[in-house]
CSV table of C-alpha atoms in Angstrom, one decimal:
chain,number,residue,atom,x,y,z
A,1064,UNK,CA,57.3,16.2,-51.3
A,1065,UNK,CA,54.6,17.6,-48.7
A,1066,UNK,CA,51.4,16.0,-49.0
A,1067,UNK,CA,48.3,18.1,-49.6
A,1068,UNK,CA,46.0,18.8,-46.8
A,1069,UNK,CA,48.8,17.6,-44.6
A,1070,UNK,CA,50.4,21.1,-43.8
A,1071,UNK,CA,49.5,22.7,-40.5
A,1072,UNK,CA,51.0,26.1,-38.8
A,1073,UNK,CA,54.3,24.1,-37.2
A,1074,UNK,CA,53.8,21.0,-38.9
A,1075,UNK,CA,53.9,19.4,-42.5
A,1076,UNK,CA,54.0,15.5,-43.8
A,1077,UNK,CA,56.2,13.5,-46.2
A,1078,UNK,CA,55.5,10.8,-48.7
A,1079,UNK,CA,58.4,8.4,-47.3
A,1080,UNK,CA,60.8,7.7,-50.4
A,1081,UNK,CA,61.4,3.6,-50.9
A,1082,UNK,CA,63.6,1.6,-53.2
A,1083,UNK,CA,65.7,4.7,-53.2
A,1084,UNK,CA,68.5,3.8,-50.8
A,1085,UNK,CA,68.9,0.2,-51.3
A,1086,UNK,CA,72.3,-0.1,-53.4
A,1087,UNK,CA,74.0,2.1,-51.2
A,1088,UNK,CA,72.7,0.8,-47.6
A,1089,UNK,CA,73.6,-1.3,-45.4
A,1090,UNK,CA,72.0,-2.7,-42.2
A,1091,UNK,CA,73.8,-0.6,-39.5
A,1092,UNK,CA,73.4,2.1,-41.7
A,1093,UNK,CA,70.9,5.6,-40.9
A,1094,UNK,CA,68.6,7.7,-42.7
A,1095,UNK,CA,68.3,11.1,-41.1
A,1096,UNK,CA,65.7,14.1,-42.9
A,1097,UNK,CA,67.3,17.8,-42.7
A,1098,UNK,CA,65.4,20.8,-42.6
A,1099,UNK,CA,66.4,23.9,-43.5
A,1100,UNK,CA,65.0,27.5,-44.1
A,1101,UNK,CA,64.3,27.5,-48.5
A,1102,UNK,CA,67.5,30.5,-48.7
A,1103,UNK,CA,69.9,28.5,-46.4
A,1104,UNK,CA,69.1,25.4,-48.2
A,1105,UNK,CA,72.1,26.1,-50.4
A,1106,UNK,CA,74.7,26.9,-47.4
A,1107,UNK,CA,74.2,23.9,-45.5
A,1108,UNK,CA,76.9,21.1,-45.3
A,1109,UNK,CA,76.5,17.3,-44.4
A,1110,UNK,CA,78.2,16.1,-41.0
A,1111,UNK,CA,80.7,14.7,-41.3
A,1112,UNK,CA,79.8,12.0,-38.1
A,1113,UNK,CA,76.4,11.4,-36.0
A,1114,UNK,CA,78.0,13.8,-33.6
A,1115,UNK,CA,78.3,16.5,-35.6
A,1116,UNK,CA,74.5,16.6,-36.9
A,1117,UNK,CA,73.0,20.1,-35.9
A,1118,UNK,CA,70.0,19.9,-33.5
A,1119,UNK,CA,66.8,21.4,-33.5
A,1120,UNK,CA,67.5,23.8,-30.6
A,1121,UNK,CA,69.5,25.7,-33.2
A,1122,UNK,CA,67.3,26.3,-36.1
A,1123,UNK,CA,67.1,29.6,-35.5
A,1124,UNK,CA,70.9,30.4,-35.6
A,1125,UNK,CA,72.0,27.4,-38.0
A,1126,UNK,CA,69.0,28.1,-40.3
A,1127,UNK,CA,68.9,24.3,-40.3
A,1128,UNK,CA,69.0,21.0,-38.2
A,1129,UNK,CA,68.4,17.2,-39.0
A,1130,UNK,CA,66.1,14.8,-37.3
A,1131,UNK,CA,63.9,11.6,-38.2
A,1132,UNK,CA,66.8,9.2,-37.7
A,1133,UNK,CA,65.5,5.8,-38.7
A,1134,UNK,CA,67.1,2.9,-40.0
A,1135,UNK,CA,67.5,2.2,-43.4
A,1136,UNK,CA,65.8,-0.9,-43.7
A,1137,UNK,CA,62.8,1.2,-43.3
A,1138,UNK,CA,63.3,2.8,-46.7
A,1139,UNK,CA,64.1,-0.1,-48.8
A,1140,UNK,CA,61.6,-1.6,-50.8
A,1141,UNK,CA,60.4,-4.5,-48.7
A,1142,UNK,CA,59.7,-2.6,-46.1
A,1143,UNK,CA,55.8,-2.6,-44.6
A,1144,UNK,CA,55.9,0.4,-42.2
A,1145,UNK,CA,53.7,3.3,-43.0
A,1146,UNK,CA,54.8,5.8,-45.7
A,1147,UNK,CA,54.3,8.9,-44.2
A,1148,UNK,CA,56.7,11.0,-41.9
A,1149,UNK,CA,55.3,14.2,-40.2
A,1150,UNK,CA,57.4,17.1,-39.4
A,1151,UNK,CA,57.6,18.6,-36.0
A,1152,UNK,CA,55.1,16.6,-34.3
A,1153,UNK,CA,57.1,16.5,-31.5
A,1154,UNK,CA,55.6,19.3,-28.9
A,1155,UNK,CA,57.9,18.3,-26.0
A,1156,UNK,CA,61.3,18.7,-28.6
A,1157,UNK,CA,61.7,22.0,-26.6
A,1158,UNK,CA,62.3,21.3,-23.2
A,1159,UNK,CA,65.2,21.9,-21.3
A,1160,UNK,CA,68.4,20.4,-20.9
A,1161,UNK,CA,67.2,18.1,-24.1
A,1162,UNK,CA,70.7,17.6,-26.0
A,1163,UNK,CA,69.5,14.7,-28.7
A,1164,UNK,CA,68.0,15.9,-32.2
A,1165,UNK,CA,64.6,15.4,-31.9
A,1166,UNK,CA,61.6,16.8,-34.0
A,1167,UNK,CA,59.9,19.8,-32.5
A,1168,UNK,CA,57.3,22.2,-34.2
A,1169,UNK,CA,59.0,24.9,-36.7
A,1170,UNK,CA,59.0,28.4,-35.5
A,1171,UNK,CA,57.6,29.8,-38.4
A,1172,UNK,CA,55.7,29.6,-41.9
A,1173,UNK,CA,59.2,29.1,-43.4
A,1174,UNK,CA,59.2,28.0,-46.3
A,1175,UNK,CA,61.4,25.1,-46.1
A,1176,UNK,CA,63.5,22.6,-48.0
A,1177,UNK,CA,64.2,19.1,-46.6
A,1178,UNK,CA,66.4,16.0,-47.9
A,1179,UNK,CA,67.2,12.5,-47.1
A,1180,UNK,CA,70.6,11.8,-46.2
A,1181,UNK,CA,72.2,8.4,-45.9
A,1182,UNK,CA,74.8,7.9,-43.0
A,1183,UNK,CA,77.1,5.2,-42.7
A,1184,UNK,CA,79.7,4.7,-39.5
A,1185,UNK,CA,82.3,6.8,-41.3
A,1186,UNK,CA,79.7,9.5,-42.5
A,1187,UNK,CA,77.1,10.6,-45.4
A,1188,UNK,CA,77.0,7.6,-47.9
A,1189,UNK,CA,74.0,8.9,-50.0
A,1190,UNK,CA,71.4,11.6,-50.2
A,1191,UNK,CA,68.6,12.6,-52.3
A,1192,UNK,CA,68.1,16.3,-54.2
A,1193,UNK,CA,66.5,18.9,-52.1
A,1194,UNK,CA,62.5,19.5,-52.0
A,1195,UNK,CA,60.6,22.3,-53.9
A,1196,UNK,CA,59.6,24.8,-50.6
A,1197,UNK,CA,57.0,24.1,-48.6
A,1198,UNK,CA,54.8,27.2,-47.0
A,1199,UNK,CA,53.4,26.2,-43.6
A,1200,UNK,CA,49.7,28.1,-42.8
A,1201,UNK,CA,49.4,31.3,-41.4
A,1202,UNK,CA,47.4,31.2,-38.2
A,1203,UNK,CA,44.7,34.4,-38.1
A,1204,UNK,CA,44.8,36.5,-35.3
A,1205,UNK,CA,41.4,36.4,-32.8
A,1206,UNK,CA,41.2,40.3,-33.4
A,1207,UNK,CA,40.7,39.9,-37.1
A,1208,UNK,CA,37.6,37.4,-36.8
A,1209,UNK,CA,34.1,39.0,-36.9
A,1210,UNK,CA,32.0,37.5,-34.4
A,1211,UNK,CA,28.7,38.8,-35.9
A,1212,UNK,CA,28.2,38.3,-40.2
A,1213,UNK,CA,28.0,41.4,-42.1
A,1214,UNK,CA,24.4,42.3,-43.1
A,1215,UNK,CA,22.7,41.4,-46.0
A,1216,UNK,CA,21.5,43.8,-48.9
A,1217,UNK,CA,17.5,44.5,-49.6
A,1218,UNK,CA,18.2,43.6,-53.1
A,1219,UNK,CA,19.6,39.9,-51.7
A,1220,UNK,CA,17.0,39.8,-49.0
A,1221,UNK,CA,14.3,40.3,-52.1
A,1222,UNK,CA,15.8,37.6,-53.9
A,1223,UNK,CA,16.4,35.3,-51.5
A,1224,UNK,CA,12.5,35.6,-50.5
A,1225,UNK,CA,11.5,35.7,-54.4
A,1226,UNK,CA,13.2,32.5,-54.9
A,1227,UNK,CA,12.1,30.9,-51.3
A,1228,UNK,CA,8.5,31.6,-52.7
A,1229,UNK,CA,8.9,30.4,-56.1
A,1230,UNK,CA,10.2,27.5,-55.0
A,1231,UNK,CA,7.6,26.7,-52.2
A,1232,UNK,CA,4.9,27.4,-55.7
A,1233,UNK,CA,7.0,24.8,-57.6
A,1234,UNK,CA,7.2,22.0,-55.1
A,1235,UNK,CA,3.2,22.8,-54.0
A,1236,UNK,CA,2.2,22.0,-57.8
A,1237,UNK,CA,4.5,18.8,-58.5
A,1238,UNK,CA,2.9,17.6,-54.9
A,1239,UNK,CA,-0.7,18.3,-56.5
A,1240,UNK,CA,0.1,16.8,-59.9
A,1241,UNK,CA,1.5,13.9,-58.0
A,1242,UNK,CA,-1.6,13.7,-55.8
A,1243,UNK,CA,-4.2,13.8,-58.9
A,1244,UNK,CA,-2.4,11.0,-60.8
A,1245,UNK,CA,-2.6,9.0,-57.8
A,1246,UNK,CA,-5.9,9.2,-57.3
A,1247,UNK,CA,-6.9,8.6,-60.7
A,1248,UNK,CA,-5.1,5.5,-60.7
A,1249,UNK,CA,-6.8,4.3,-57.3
A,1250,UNK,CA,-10.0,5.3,-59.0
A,1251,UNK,CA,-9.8,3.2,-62.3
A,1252,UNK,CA,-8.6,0.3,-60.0
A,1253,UNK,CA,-11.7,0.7,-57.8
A,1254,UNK,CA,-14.2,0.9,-61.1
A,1255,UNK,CA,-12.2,-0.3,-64.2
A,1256,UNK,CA,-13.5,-4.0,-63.4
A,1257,UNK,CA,-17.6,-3.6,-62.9
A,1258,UNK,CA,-17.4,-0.1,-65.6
A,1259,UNK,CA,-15.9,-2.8,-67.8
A,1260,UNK,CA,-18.5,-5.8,-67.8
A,1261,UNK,CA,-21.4,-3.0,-67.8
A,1262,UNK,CA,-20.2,-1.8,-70.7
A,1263,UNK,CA,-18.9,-5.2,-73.2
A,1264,UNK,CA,-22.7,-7.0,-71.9
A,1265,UNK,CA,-24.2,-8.1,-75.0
A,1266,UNK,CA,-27.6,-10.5,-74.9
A,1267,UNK,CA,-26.4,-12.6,-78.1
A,1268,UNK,CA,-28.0,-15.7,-77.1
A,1269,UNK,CA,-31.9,-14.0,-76.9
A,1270,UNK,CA,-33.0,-13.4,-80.5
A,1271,UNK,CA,-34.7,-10.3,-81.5
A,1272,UNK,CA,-38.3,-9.9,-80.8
A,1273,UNK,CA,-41.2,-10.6,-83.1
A,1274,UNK,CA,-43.3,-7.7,-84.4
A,1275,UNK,CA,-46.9,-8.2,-82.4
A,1276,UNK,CA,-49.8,-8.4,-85.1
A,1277,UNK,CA,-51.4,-5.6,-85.9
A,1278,UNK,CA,-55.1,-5.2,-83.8
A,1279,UNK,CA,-58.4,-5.4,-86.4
A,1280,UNK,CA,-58.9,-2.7,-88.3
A,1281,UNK,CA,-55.3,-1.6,-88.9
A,1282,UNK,CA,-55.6,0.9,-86.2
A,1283,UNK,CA,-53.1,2.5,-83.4
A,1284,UNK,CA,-52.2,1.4,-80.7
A,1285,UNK,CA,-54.0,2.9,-76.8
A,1286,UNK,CA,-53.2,6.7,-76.1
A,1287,UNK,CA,-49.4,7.0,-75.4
A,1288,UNK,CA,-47.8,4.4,-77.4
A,1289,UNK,CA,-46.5,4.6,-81.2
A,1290,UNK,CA,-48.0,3.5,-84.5
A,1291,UNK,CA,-47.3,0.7,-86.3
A,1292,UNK,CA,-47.0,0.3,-90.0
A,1293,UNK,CA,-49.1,-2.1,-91.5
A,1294,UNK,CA,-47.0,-4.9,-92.8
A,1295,UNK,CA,-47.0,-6.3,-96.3
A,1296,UNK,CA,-48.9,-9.4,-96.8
A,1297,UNK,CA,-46.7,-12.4,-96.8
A,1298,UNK,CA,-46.2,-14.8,-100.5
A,1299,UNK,CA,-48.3,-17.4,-99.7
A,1300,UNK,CA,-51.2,-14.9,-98.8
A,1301,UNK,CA,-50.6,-12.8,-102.0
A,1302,UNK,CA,-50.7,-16.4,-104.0
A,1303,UNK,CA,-54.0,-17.5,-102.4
A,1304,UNK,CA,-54.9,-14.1,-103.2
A,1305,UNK,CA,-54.9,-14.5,-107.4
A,1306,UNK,CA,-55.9,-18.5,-106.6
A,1307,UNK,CA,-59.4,-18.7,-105.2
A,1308,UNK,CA,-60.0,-21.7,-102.2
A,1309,UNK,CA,-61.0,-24.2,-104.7
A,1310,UNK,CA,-57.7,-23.4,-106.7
A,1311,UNK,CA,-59.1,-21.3,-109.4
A,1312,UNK,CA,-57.9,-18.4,-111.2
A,1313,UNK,CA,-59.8,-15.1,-109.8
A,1314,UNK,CA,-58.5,-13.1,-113.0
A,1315,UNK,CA,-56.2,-13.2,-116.0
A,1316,UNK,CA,-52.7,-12.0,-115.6
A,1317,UNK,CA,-52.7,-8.7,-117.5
A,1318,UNK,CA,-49.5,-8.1,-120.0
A,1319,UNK,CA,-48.2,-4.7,-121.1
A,1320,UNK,CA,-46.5,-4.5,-124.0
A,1321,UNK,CA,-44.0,-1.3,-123.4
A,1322,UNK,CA,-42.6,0.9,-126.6
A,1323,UNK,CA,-39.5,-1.4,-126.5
A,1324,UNK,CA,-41.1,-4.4,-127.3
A,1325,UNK,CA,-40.5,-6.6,-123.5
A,1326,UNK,CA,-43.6,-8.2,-121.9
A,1327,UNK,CA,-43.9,-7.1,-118.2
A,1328,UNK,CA,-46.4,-9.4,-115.8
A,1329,UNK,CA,-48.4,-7.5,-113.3
């Protein structure tokens, strides 16, 4: 079968069969490849002797010619050499005087059908089924190639710039997005530490501040400052208070007797 992307204007290549030979062959023993047009492939008739095998000068009267002779070692399947055989690679095939089959470039797209055929001393021995045809490129005439590209619509010429500018808009505002987060990182890495400590200080080891005593008189403080509440007399002032200095009573604790019947002290 022709490989893909192998198939030129004069030329095409062959995944070399293997294995396929090998209980037929024998070591003086040939493997030739014939080519033929795809509507002659079914005309065509095996030599009967290496002499009789039609060259390439007469493709284009035979309709057909056989070439590629190898040996048939080369086909079996211990065989190392490369698996591909290309068609009409030979460019000096054509020269004159040149009586021995040899494998020049094909005239024409075709298509073509080749085979392998197996040739012993006393003639064909084996051969394989005919290929599906093979359709050789078309080369394009110089005359048919415009030099200059056709012009371009408005309407594609506005889209074209639409989509250049929306574009140049989308890649500007992922660069500025990009840009800010950067530098917010770099910022919180230049103040995160100091910002940190300012803010987490705490003075636990200095305790609070006494109130200062109030000046005589119970009066404000200067001009400008804030007022101070008199504070209430402590409980060993208020005791010393009823008790006189020499540890008497100054007055009789006074009970009142509500409408419920309890005793409250004053």
């Amino acid at each position: 079968m022709a490989l893909l992307g192998k198939v030129t204007a004069t030329t095409f290549a062959l995944a070399r069969p293997c294995c396929v030979f090998d209980g037929h062959a024998e070591a003086s023993d040939t493997v030739w490849l014939a080519v033929a047009f795809a509507n002659a492939s079914g005309t065509f008739r095996n030599p009967p002797s290496r002499a009789d095998v039609p060259p390439y000068k007469q493709l284009p009267t035979a309709r057909s010619y056989m070439t590629l002779e190898t040996a048939a070692a080369a086909y079996s399947c211990r065989a190392a050499s490369a698996p591909v055989l290309r068609v009409g690679s030979d460019t000096a095939c054509g020269e004159q005087g040149r009586e021995d089959p040899c494998n020049g470039p094909l005239p024409s797209p075709g298509p073509y059908r080749v085979k392998f055929l197996l040739m012993g001393c006393r003639g064909p021995k084996a051969e394989t089924r005919w290929s599906e045809p093979i359709l050789l490129r078309t080369a394009v005439s110089p005359s048919t190639i415009e030099p200059v590209p056709a012009r371009r619509g408005s309407a594609v010429v506005v889209i074209a710039s639409i989509l250049a500018s929306l574009g140049a808009v989308l890649a500007t505002a992922v660069l500025g997005a990009l840009g800010a987060k950067v530098w917010s990182s770099l910022c919180h890495q230049g103040l995160g530490t100091d910002s940190f400590i300012r803010r987490s200080y705490r003075t636990h080891h200095i305790p609070p501040g006494l109130p200062l005593p109030l000046p005589p008189g119970g009066g404000c403080s200067p001009p400008g400052l804030c007022c101070s509440a008199p504070q209430p007399p402590a409980p060993c002032q208020r005791i010393m208070e009823q008790f006189g200095l020499d540890g008497t009573i100054k007055g009789p604790p006074r009970f009142n007797t509500p409408v419920t019947g309890r005793a409250t002290f004053q």
